């Protein structure tokens, strides 16, 4: 697995103008097995000399790295962090794309010969070589199929992350492979694709795993919804952030995720 090249600026990716103060976004390619894989990487200028947080952001099924960089856009809320927007490959999904005509991520270990877990390993290795990564502040988030891959990474690469933030996904059985970790879960209470009841089961399983208190308190009182914080004496709290919408990523979702990530570092 070898990193091949750095290409294109953020201006070419987004079609928008940038200021000198904004971090540069580049397209990066890796050879993983026989495949070329790619991601957009947005890093602050001093990331090669100063330890910086690292955030992986995974798009949903049918999405792209470019769309994720715009619609989720963690880097716009946390310019001090190294933000990575990987591109998925065509992936079959039972409910919406059984023939696998659209891009996505494996949802279980061993599926697709673990192509996406291997991709993650390749990215992490080269990012650690290219930048000064703060190993106490590595995070992962994603929506829908990207949220499920976030959960799979928690199960299979959990020791890497300080905190995780899946959105619009469910993984009740997979929680058996989780190690307790700070988690923010974003869900739409009217989600008809990944039904809210399914997500609720996953959230309850994570709360139990994390040793959280049974009663929650408002998390971010200045925002609506405030979210519910379930504290944990073990230092692995859970935040349930439920929006009134459906299977969409909320407009302020990235800002809320960044707030949560900033609150948690590995000890």
PDB file of N, CA, C and O in Angstrom, residues 15 40 53 73-74 77 81 85 87 133 148 155 189 195 197 215 217 239 248:
ATOM      1  N   UNK A  15     -14.951  24.814  -6.603  1.00  0.00           N
ATOM      2  CA  UNK A  15     -15.391  25.862  -7.495  1.00  0.00           C
ATOM      3  C   UNK A  15     -15.571  27.180  -6.788  1.00  0.00           C
ATOM      4  O   UNK A  15     -16.112  28.131  -7.334  1.00  0.00           O
ATOM      5  N   UNK A  40      -9.868  13.456  -0.518  1.00  0.00           N
ATOM      6  CA  UNK A  40      -9.510  14.863  -0.406  1.00  0.00           C
ATOM      7  C   UNK A  40      -8.970  15.093   0.996  1.00  0.00           C
ATOM      8  O   UNK A  40      -9.576  14.655   1.975  1.00  0.00           O
ATOM      9  N   UNK A  53      -5.129  17.677  15.193  1.00  0.00           N
ATOM     10  CA  UNK A  53      -6.162  16.632  15.191  1.00  0.00           C
ATOM     11  C   UNK A  53      -6.348  16.091  13.777  1.00  0.00           C
ATOM     12  O   UNK A  53      -6.074  16.779  12.783  1.00  0.00           O
ATOM     13  N   UNK A  73     -18.360  19.096   5.429  1.00  0.00           N
ATOM     14  CA  UNK A  73     -17.423  20.216   5.556  1.00  0.00           C
ATOM     15  C   UNK A  73     -16.871  20.459   6.955  1.00  0.00           C
ATOM     16  O   UNK A  73     -16.895  21.596   7.439  1.00  0.00           O
ATOM     17  N   UNK A  74     -16.359  19.434   7.592  1.00  0.00           N
ATOM     18  CA  UNK A  74     -15.791  19.593   8.926  1.00  0.00           C
ATOM     19  C   UNK A  74     -14.667  20.625   8.941  1.00  0.00           C
ATOM     20  O   UNK A  74     -14.506  21.377   9.902  1.00  0.00           O
ATOM     21  N   UNK A  77     -15.331  24.203   9.934  1.00  0.00           N
ATOM     22  CA  UNK A  77     -15.591  24.459  11.349  1.00  0.00           C
ATOM     23  C   UNK A  77     -14.370  24.179  12.230  1.00  0.00           C
ATOM     24  O   UNK A  77     -14.347  24.597  13.389  1.00  0.00           O
ATOM     25  N   UNK A  81      -7.621  21.385  12.155  1.00  0.00           N
ATOM     26  CA  UNK A  81      -7.523  19.928  12.046  1.00  0.00           C
ATOM     27  C   UNK A  81      -7.172  19.496  10.633  1.00  0.00           C
ATOM     28  O   UNK A  81      -7.426  20.202   9.654  1.00  0.00           O
ATOM     29  N   UNK A  85     -11.538  13.364   3.417  1.00  0.00           N
ATOM     30  CA  UNK A  85     -12.816  12.966   2.822  1.00  0.00           C
ATOM     31  C   UNK A  85     -12.540  11.866   1.796  1.00  0.00           C
ATOM     32  O   UNK A  85     -12.245  12.139   0.636  1.00  0.00           O
ATOM     33  N   UNK A  87     -13.064   8.608  -0.840  1.00  0.00           N
ATOM     34  CA  UNK A  87     -14.017   8.238  -1.874  1.00  0.00           C
ATOM     35  C   UNK A  87     -14.276   6.740  -1.836  1.00  0.00           C
ATOM     36  O   UNK A  87     -13.345   5.939  -1.881  1.00  0.00           O
ATOM     37  N   UNK A 133       0.578  14.166  13.285  1.00  0.00           N
ATOM     38  CA  UNK A 133      -0.765  13.867  13.785  1.00  0.00           C
ATOM     39  C   UNK A 133      -0.754  13.793  15.309  1.00  0.00           C
ATOM     40  O   UNK A 133       0.110  13.147  15.904  1.00  0.00           O
ATOM     41  N   UNK A 148     -22.308   3.891   9.024  1.00  0.00           N
ATOM     42  CA  UNK A 148     -22.119   2.464   9.317  1.00  0.00           C
ATOM     43  C   UNK A 148     -20.635   2.102   9.237  1.00  0.00           C
ATOM     44  O   UNK A 148     -20.134   1.334  10.066  1.00  0.00           O
ATOM     45  N   UNK A 155     -15.451  -0.749  15.594  1.00  0.00           N
ATOM     46  CA  UNK A 155     -15.357  -2.157  15.972  1.00  0.00           C
ATOM     47  C   UNK A 155     -13.988  -2.756  15.632  1.00  0.00           C
ATOM     48  O   UNK A 155     -13.431  -3.531  16.414  1.00  0.00           O
ATOM     49  N   UNK A 189     -35.657  11.767  13.523  1.00  0.00           N
ATOM     50  CA  UNK A 189     -36.759  11.013  14.119  1.00  0.00           C
ATOM     51  C   UNK A 189     -37.804  10.598  13.092  1.00  0.00           C
ATOM     52  O   UNK A 189     -38.653   9.747  13.373  1.00  0.00           O
ATOM     53  N   UNK A 195     -34.654   3.318   9.920  1.00  0.00           N
ATOM     54  CA  UNK A 195     -35.742   3.709  10.816  1.00  0.00           C
ATOM     55  C   UNK A 195     -35.225   4.152  12.182  1.00  0.00           C
ATOM     56  O   UNK A 195     -34.280   3.583  12.726  1.00  0.00           O
ATOM     57  N   UNK A 197     -36.436   3.812  15.041  1.00  0.00           N
ATOM     58  CA  UNK A 197     -36.524   2.762  16.068  1.00  0.00           C
ATOM     59  C   UNK A 197     -35.270   1.893  16.058  1.00  0.00           C
ATOM     60  O   UNK A 197     -34.781   1.471  17.114  1.00  0.00           O
ATOM     61  N   UNK A 215     -30.195   8.609  33.341  1.00  0.00           N
ATOM     62  CA  UNK A 215     -30.855   9.890  33.066  1.00  0.00           C
ATOM     63  C   UNK A 215     -29.897  10.822  32.343  1.00  0.00           C
ATOM     64  O   UNK A 215     -28.731  10.973  32.734  1.00  0.00           O
ATOM     65  N   UNK A 217     -28.956  14.702  30.481  1.00  0.00           N
ATOM     66  CA  UNK A 217     -29.085  16.141  30.694  1.00  0.00           C
ATOM     67  C   UNK A 217     -28.858  16.857  29.367  1.00  0.00           C
ATOM     68  O   UNK A 217     -28.230  16.295  28.458  1.00  0.00           O
ATOM     69  N   UNK A 239     -23.781  11.122  23.527  1.00  0.00           N
ATOM     70  CA  UNK A 239     -24.697  12.217  23.218  1.00  0.00           C
ATOM     71  C   UNK A 239     -25.662  11.768  22.129  1.00  0.00           C
ATOM     72  O   UNK A 239     -25.255  11.306  21.059  1.00  0.00           O
ATOM     73  N   UNK A 248     -31.483  12.657   6.386  1.00  0.00           N
ATOM     74  CA  UNK A 248     -30.609  13.701   5.846  1.00  0.00           C
ATOM     75  C   UNK A 248     -29.628  14.131   6.930  1.00  0.00           C
ATOM     76  O   UNK A 248     -29.910  14.016   8.126  1.00  0.00           O
TER      77      UNK A 248
END
